[in-house]
Coordinates of C-alpha atoms in Angstrom, one line a residue:
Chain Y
X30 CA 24.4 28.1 26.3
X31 CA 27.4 26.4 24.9
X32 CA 27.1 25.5 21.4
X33 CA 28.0 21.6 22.3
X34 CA 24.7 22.0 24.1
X35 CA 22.4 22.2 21.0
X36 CA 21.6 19.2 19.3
X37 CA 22.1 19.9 15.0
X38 CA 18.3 19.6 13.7
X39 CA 17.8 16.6 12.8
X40 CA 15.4 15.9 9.7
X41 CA 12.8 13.3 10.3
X42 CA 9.8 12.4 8.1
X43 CA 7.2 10.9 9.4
X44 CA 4.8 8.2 7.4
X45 CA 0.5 9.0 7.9
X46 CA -0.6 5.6 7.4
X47 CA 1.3 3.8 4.6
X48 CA 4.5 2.9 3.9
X49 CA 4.7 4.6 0.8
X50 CA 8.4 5.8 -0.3
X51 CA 10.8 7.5 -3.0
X52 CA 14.3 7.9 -3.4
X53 CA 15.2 7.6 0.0
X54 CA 15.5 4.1 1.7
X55 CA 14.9 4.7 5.2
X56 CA 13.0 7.6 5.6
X57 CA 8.8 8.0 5.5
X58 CA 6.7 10.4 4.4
X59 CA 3.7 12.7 5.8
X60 CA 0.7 12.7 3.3
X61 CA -1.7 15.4 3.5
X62 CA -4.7 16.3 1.2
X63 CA -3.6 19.7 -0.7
X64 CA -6.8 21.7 0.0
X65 CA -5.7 24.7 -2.4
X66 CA -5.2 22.7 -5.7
X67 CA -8.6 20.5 -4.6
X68 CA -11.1 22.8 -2.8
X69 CA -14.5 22.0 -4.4
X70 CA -16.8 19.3 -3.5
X71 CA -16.8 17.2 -6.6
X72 CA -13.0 17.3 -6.4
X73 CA -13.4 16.1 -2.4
X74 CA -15.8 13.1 -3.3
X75 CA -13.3 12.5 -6.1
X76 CA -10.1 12.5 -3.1
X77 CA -12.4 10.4 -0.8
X78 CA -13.2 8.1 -3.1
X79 CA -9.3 7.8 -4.7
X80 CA -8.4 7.3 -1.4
X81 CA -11.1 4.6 -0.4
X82 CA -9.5 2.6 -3.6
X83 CA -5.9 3.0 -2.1
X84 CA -7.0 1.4 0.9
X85 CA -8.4 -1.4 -0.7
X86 CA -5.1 -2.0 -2.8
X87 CA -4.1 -3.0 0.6
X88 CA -6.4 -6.1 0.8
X89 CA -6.4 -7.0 -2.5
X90 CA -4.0 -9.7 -2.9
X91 CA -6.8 -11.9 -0.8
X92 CA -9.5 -10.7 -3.1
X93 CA -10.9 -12.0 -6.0
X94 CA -10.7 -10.0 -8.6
X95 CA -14.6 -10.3 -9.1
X96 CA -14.9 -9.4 -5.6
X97 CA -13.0 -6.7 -5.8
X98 CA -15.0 -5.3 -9.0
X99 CA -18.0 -5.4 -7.1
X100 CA -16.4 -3.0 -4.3
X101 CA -15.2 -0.6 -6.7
X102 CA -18.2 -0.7 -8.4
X103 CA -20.2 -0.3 -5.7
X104 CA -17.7 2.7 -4.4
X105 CA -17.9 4.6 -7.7
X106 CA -22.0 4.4 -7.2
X107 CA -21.9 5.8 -4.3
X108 CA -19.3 8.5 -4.5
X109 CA -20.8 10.1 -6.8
X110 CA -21.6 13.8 -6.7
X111 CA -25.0 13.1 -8.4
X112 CA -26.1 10.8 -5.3
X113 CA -23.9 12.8 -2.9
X114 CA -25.3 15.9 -0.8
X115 CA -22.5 18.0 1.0
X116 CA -23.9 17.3 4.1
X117 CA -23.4 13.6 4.2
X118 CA -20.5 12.4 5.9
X119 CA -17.8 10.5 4.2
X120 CA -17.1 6.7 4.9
X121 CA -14.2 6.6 7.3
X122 CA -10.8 4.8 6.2
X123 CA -11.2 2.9 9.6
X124 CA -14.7 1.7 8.6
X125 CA -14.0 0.5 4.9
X126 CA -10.8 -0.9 6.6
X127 CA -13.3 -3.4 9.0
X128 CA -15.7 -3.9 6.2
X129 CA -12.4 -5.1 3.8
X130 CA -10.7 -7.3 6.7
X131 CA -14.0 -8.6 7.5
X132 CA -14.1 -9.6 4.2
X133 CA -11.0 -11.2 3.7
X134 CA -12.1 -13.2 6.9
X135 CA -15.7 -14.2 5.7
X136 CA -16.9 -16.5 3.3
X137 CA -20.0 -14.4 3.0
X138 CA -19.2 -12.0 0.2
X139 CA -22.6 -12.2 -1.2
X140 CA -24.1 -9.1 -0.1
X141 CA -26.3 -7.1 -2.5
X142 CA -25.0 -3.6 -2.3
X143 CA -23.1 -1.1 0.1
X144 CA -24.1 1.9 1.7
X145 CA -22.7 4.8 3.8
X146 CA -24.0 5.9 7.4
X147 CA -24.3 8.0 10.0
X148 CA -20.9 8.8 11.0
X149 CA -19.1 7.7 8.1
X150 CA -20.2 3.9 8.7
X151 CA -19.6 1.4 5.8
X152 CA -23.2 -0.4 5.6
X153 CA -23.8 -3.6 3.5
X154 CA -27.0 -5.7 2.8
X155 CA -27.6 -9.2 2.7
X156 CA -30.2 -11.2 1.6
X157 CA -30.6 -14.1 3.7
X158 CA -33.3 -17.1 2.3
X159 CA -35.8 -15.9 5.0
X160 CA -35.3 -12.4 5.1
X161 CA -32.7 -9.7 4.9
X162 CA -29.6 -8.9 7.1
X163 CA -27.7 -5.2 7.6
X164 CA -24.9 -4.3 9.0
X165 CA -22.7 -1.2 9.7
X166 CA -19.0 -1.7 10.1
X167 CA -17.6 1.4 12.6
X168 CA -14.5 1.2 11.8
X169 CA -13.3 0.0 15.9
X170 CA -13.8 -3.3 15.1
X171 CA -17.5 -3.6 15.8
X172 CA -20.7 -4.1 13.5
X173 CA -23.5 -3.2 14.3
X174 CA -26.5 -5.9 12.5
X175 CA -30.1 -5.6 12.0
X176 CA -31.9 -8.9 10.9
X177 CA -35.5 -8.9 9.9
X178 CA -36.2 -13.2 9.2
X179 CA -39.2 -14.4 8.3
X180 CA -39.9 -17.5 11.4
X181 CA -43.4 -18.9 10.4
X182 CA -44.9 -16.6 8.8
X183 CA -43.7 -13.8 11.3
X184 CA -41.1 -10.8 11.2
X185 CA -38.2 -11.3 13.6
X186 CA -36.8 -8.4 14.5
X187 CA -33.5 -8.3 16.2
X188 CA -30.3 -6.1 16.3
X189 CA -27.2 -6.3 18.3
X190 CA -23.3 -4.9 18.1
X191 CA -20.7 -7.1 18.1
X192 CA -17.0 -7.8 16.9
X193 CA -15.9 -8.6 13.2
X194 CA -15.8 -12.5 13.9
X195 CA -19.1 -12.3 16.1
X196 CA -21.2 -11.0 12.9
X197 CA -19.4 -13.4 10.8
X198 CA -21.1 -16.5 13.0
X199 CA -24.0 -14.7 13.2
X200 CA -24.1 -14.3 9.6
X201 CA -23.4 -17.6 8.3
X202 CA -26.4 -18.5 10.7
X203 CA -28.8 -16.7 8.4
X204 CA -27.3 -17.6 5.4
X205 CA -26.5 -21.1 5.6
Chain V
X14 CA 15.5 -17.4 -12.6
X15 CA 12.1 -17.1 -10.6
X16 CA 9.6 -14.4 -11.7
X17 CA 7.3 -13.0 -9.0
X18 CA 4.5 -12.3 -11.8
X19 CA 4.4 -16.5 -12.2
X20 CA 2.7 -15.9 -8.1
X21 CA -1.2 -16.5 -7.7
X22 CA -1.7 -13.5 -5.2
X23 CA 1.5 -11.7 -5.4
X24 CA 2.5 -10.5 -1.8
X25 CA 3.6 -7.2 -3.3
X26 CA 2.1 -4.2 -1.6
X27 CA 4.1 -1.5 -3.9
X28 CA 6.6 -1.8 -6.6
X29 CA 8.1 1.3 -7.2
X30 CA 10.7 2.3 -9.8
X31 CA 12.4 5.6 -9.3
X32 CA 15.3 8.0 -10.4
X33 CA 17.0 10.7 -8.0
X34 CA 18.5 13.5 -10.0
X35 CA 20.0 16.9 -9.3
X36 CA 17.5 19.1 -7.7
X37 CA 15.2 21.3 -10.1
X38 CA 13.6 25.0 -9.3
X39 CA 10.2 24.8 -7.3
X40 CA 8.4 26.2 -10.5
X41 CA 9.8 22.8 -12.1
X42 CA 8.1 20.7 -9.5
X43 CA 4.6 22.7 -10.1
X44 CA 5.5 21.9 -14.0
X45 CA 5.7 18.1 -13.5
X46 CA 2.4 17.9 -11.1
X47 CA 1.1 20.1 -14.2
X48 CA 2.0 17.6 -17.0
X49 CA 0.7 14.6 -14.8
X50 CA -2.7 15.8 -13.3
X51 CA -4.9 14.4 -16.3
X52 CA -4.0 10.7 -15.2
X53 CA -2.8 11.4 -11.5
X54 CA -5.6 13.2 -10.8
X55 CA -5.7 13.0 -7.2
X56 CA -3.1 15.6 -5.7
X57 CA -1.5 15.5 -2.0
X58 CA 1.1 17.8 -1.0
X59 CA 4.0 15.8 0.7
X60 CA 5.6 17.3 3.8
X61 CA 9.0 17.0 5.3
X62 CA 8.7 17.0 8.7
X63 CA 11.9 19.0 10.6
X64 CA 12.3 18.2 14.2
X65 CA 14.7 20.2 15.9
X66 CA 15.8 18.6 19.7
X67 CA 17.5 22.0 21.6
X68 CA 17.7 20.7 25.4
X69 CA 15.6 18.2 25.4
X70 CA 13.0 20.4 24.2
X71 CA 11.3 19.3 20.6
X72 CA 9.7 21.1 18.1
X73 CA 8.7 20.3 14.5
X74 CA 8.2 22.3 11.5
X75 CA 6.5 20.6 8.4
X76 CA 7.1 22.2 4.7
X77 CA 5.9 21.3 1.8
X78 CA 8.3 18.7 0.2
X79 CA 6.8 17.1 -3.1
X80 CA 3.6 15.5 -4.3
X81 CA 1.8 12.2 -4.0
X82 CA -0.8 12.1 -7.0
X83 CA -2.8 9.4 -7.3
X84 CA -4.9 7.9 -10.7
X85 CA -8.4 7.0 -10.1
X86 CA -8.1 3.6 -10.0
X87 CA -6.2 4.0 -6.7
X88 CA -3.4 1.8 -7.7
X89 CA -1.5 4.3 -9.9
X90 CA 0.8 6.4 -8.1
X91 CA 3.8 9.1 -8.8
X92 CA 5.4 10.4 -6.1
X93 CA 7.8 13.2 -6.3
X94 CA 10.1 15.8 -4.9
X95 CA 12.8 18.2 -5.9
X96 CA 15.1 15.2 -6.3
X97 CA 13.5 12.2 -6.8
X98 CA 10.4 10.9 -9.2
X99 CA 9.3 7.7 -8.9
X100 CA 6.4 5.5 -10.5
X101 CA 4.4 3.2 -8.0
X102 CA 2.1 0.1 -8.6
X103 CA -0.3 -0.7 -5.8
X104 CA -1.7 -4.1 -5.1
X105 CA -2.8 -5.9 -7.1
X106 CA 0.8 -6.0 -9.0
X107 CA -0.3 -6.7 -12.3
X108 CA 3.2 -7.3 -13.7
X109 CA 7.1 -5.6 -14.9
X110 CA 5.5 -5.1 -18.0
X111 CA 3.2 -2.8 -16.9
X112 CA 5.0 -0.8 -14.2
X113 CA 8.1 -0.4 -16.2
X114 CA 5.8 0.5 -19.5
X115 CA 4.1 3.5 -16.7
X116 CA 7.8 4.2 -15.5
X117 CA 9.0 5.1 -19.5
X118 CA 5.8 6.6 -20.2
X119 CA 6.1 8.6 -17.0
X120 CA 9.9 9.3 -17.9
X121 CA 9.3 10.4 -21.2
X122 CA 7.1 13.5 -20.0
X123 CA 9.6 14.1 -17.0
X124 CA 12.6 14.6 -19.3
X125 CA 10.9 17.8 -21.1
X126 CA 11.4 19.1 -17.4
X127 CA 14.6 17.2 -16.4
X128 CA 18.1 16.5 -18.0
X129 CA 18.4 12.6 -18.4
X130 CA 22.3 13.1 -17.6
X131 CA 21.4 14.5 -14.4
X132 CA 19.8 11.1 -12.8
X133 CA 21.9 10.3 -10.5
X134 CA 20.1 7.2 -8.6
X135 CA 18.0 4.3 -10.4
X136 CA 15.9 1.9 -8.4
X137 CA 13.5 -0.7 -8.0
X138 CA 11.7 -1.4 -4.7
X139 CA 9.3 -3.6 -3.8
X140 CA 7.3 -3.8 -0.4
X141 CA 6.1 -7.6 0.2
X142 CA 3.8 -8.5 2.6
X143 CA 3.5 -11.6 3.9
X144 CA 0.3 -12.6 5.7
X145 CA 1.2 -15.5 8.1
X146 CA -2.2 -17.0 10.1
X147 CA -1.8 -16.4 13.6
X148 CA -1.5 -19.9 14.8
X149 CA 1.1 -20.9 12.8
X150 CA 3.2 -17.7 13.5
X151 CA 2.7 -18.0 16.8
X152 CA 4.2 -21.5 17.0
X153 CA 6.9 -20.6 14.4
X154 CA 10.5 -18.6 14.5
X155 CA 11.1 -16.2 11.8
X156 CA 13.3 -18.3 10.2
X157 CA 10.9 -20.6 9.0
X158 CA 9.5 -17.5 6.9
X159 CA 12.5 -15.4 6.3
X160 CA 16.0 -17.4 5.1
X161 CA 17.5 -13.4 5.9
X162 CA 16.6 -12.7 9.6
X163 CA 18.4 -14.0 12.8
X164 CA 18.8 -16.9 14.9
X165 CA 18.0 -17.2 18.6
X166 CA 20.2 -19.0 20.5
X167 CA 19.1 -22.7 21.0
X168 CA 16.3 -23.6 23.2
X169 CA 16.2 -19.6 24.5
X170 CA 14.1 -18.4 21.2
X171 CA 11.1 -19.0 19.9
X172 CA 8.2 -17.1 18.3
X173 CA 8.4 -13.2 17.8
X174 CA 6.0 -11.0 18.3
X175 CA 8.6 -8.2 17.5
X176 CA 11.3 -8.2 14.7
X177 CA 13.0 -5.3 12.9
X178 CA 15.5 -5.5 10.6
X179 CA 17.4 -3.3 8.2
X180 CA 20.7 -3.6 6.2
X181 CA 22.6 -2.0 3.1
X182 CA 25.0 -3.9 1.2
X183 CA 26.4 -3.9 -2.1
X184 CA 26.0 -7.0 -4.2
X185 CA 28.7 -9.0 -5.0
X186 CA 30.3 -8.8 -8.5
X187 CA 27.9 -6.0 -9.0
X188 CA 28.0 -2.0 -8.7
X189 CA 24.8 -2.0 -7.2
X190 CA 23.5 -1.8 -3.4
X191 CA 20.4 -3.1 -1.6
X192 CA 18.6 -1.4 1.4
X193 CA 17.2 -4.7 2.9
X194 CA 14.3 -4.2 5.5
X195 CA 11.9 -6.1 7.2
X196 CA 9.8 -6.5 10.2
X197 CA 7.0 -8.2 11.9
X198 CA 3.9 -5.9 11.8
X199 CA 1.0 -5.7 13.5
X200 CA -2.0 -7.4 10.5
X201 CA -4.5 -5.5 9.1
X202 CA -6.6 -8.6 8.7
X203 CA -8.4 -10.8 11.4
X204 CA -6.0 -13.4 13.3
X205 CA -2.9 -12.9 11.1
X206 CA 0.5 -11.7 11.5
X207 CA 2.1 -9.9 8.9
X208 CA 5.7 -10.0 8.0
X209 CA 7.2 -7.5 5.5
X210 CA 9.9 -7.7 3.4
X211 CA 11.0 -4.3 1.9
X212 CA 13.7 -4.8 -1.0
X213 CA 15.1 -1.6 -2.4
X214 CA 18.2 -2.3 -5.3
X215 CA 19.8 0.7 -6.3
X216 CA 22.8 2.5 -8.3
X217 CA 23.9 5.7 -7.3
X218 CA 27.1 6.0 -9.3
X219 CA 27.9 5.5 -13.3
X220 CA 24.3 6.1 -14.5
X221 CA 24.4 4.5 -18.0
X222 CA 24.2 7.2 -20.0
X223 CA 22.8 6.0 -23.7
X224 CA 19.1 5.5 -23.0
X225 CA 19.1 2.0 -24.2
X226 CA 22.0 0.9 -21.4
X227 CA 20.0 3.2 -19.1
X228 CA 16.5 1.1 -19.3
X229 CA 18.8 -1.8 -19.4
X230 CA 20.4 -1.6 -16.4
X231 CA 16.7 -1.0 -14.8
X232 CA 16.2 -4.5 -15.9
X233 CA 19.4 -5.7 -14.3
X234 CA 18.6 -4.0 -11.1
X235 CA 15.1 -5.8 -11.6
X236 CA 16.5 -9.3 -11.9
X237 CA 18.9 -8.8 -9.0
X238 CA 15.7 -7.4 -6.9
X239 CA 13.9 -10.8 -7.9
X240 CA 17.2 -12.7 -6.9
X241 CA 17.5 -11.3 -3.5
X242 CA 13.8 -11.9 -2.6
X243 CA 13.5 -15.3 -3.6
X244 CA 16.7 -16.3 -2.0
X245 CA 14.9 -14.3 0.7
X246 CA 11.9 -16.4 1.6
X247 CA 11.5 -20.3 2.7
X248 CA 8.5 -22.4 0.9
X249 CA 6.7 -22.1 4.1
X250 CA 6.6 -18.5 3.4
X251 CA 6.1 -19.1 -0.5
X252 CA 3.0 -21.1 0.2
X253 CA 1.2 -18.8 2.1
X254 CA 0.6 -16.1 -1.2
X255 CA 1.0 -19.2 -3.6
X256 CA -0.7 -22.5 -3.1
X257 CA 0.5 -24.4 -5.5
X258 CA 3.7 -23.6 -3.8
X259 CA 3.0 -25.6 -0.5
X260 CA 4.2 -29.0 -1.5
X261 CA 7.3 -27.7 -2.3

């Protein structure tokens, strides 16, 4: 093979989901958790949580800093390795990044508290004047929504799975 | 002069200040993660990526290149390498002030590891992004956000769903040079498109070398950074992260 043939290695870095750069101007970056300076579990809920606020710095110029508070606030209750077991699984980036945009989109930030489910879902509550409204953001652009609304004097039960702007409607149905 | 800090919602995604100097040992590089952990507590080892093309056959090798630690509130970041060090505000931008107070605070502790006289880049970059609602960047050229983008030819253009741009200059009457970048990205929020606006103002030659000329400068290169991106944007573009901006 004729040295002409071989191409000089060329050094590219590659970015893992933000944009986030030093010293150089054009190049990006690959980001990955260092599992031997952080290998226990506090230190892991400590990571996921870190890197749940990072994501949110991404939203946050369409938050209100009260808003925003209560997110944090609510993220720092729940990642915490006195309500944590090691078997639980982590919210997903994707599923606290619907749960955010949804929320940028909404005008229903009133929910009481968040949660975390089954596969890493981002769960929030509402209580609506008739009953009480949950939903699970999967992080694919679907929610999946439970309703339980008092209708004269009877539980409704329903539950469905839709898209981020779907729930939204649906929402503002309950609440209104 | 305009001052971004004046803006409502501030369409800064990262401000970042940061130094290049000549390379130190790998045991220096453990030193600085070291003297940082207590407030950058969330570590992340940084890989460069080598990808070697040999016949139209690739491969890639990833070593370890540098940190990414992170403080708690996750909007505090240093990121690092052999080379560079450089101090990074998340949204929400909360101000100069308080970035370049982190930046000399930061500095301070990386100069009991490094030789001020070896910094041989200073610079501040800022990511904006600019979230445009879909129907109005879909009826709308780029021009009508970004006074530094291109022109389509008359009655051939219109909206762009695509847009990349990238330039490096020096500034006039000035030693320093701009890395200008933006694009039209895909939005991370519900029926918008997002335009970003990457400004990077650097020196890389005649680092001042008395420390009070040295921070100085960083203020220059600020001011120039602020110049460029206001000459940058239109009031269309303005009044989408500022409202009070709209009539204008």
């Amino acid at each position: 093979m004729d040295d002409d043939d071989v191409h000089s290695p060329k050094s590219v870095s590659v970015s893992y989901d933000r944009h986030l750069i030093v010293g150089g101007s054009g190049g990006k970056t690959l980001v990955r958790p260092d599992n031997i300076i952080h290998a226990g579990f506090e230190e892991r809920l400590f990571d996921v949580l870190v890197g749940l606020k990072v994501t949110a710095a991404q939203y946050s110029m369409h938050l209100t800093s009260n808003v925003r508070h209560r997110i944090f606030s609510e993220l720092d209750r729940l990642l915490n390795a006195e309500n944590w077991y090691e078997e639980d699984d982590f919210p997903t980036t994707e599923a606290f990044r619907d749960f955010l945009s949804w929320t940028v989109y909404s005008q229903h930030q009133c929910w009481q508290s968040l949660g975390v489910g089954n596969g890493g879902q981002m769960l929030a509550v509402w209580l609506a004047p008739r009953g009480v409204v949950t939903a699970g953001f999967r992080g694919n652009n679907k929610v999946g929504w439970t309703a339980k609304i008092d209708v004269d004097g009877v539980a409704s039960l329903s539950a469905d799975i839709g898209s981020l702007k779907e729930f939204d409607r649906l929402l503002g149905s309950y609440l209104d | 002069m305009a001052d971004l800090q004046r803006y409502r919602k501030p369409p800064i995604t990262e401000a970042v200040i940061d130094f290049g100097f000549s390379p130190v040992s790998e045991n220096d590089l453990q030193r600085i993660s070291q003297r940082f952990k207590s407030r950058y507590s969330k570590i992340e080892g940084v890989l460069k990526l080598d990808v070697n093309i040999n016949n139209g056959v690739a491969s890639a090798k990833a070593s370890p290149n540098g940190f990414k630690m992170t403080a708690a509130n996750g909007c505090d970041v240093i990121m690092f390498d052999r080379q560079h060090f450089g101090t990074i505000r998340l949204a929400p931008y909360e101000g100069w002030e308080s970035l370049i107070t982190d930046c000399k605070n930061n500095f301070a502790s990386l100069e009991k590891i490094i030789n001020r006289t070896t910094v041989n880049r200073i610079g501040v970059r800022y990511v904006n992004r600019i979230d445009v609602p879909l129907a109005m960047a879909e009826s709308r050229p780029i021009y009508d956000f970004l006074i530094t983008s291109f022109q389509l030819p008359p009655n051939l253009g219109g909206p762009l769903s695509e847009y990349t741009c990238a330039a490096t200059f020096t500034l006039p009457k000035s030693d320093l040079k701009c890395r200008f970048q933006s694009a039209i990205v895909p939005s991370i929020l519900i029926d918008h498109r997002s335009i970003t606006l990457d400004l990077d103002v650097f020196l890389d030659a005649n680092i001042p070398i008395k420390r009070d000329d040295f921070w100085e400068k960083l203020e220059d290169i600020r001011d120039k950074k602020n110049q460029l991106f206001e000459s940058s944007i239109t009031p269309l573009a303005r009044g989408l992260f500022d409202e009070r901006a709209r009539d204008v």
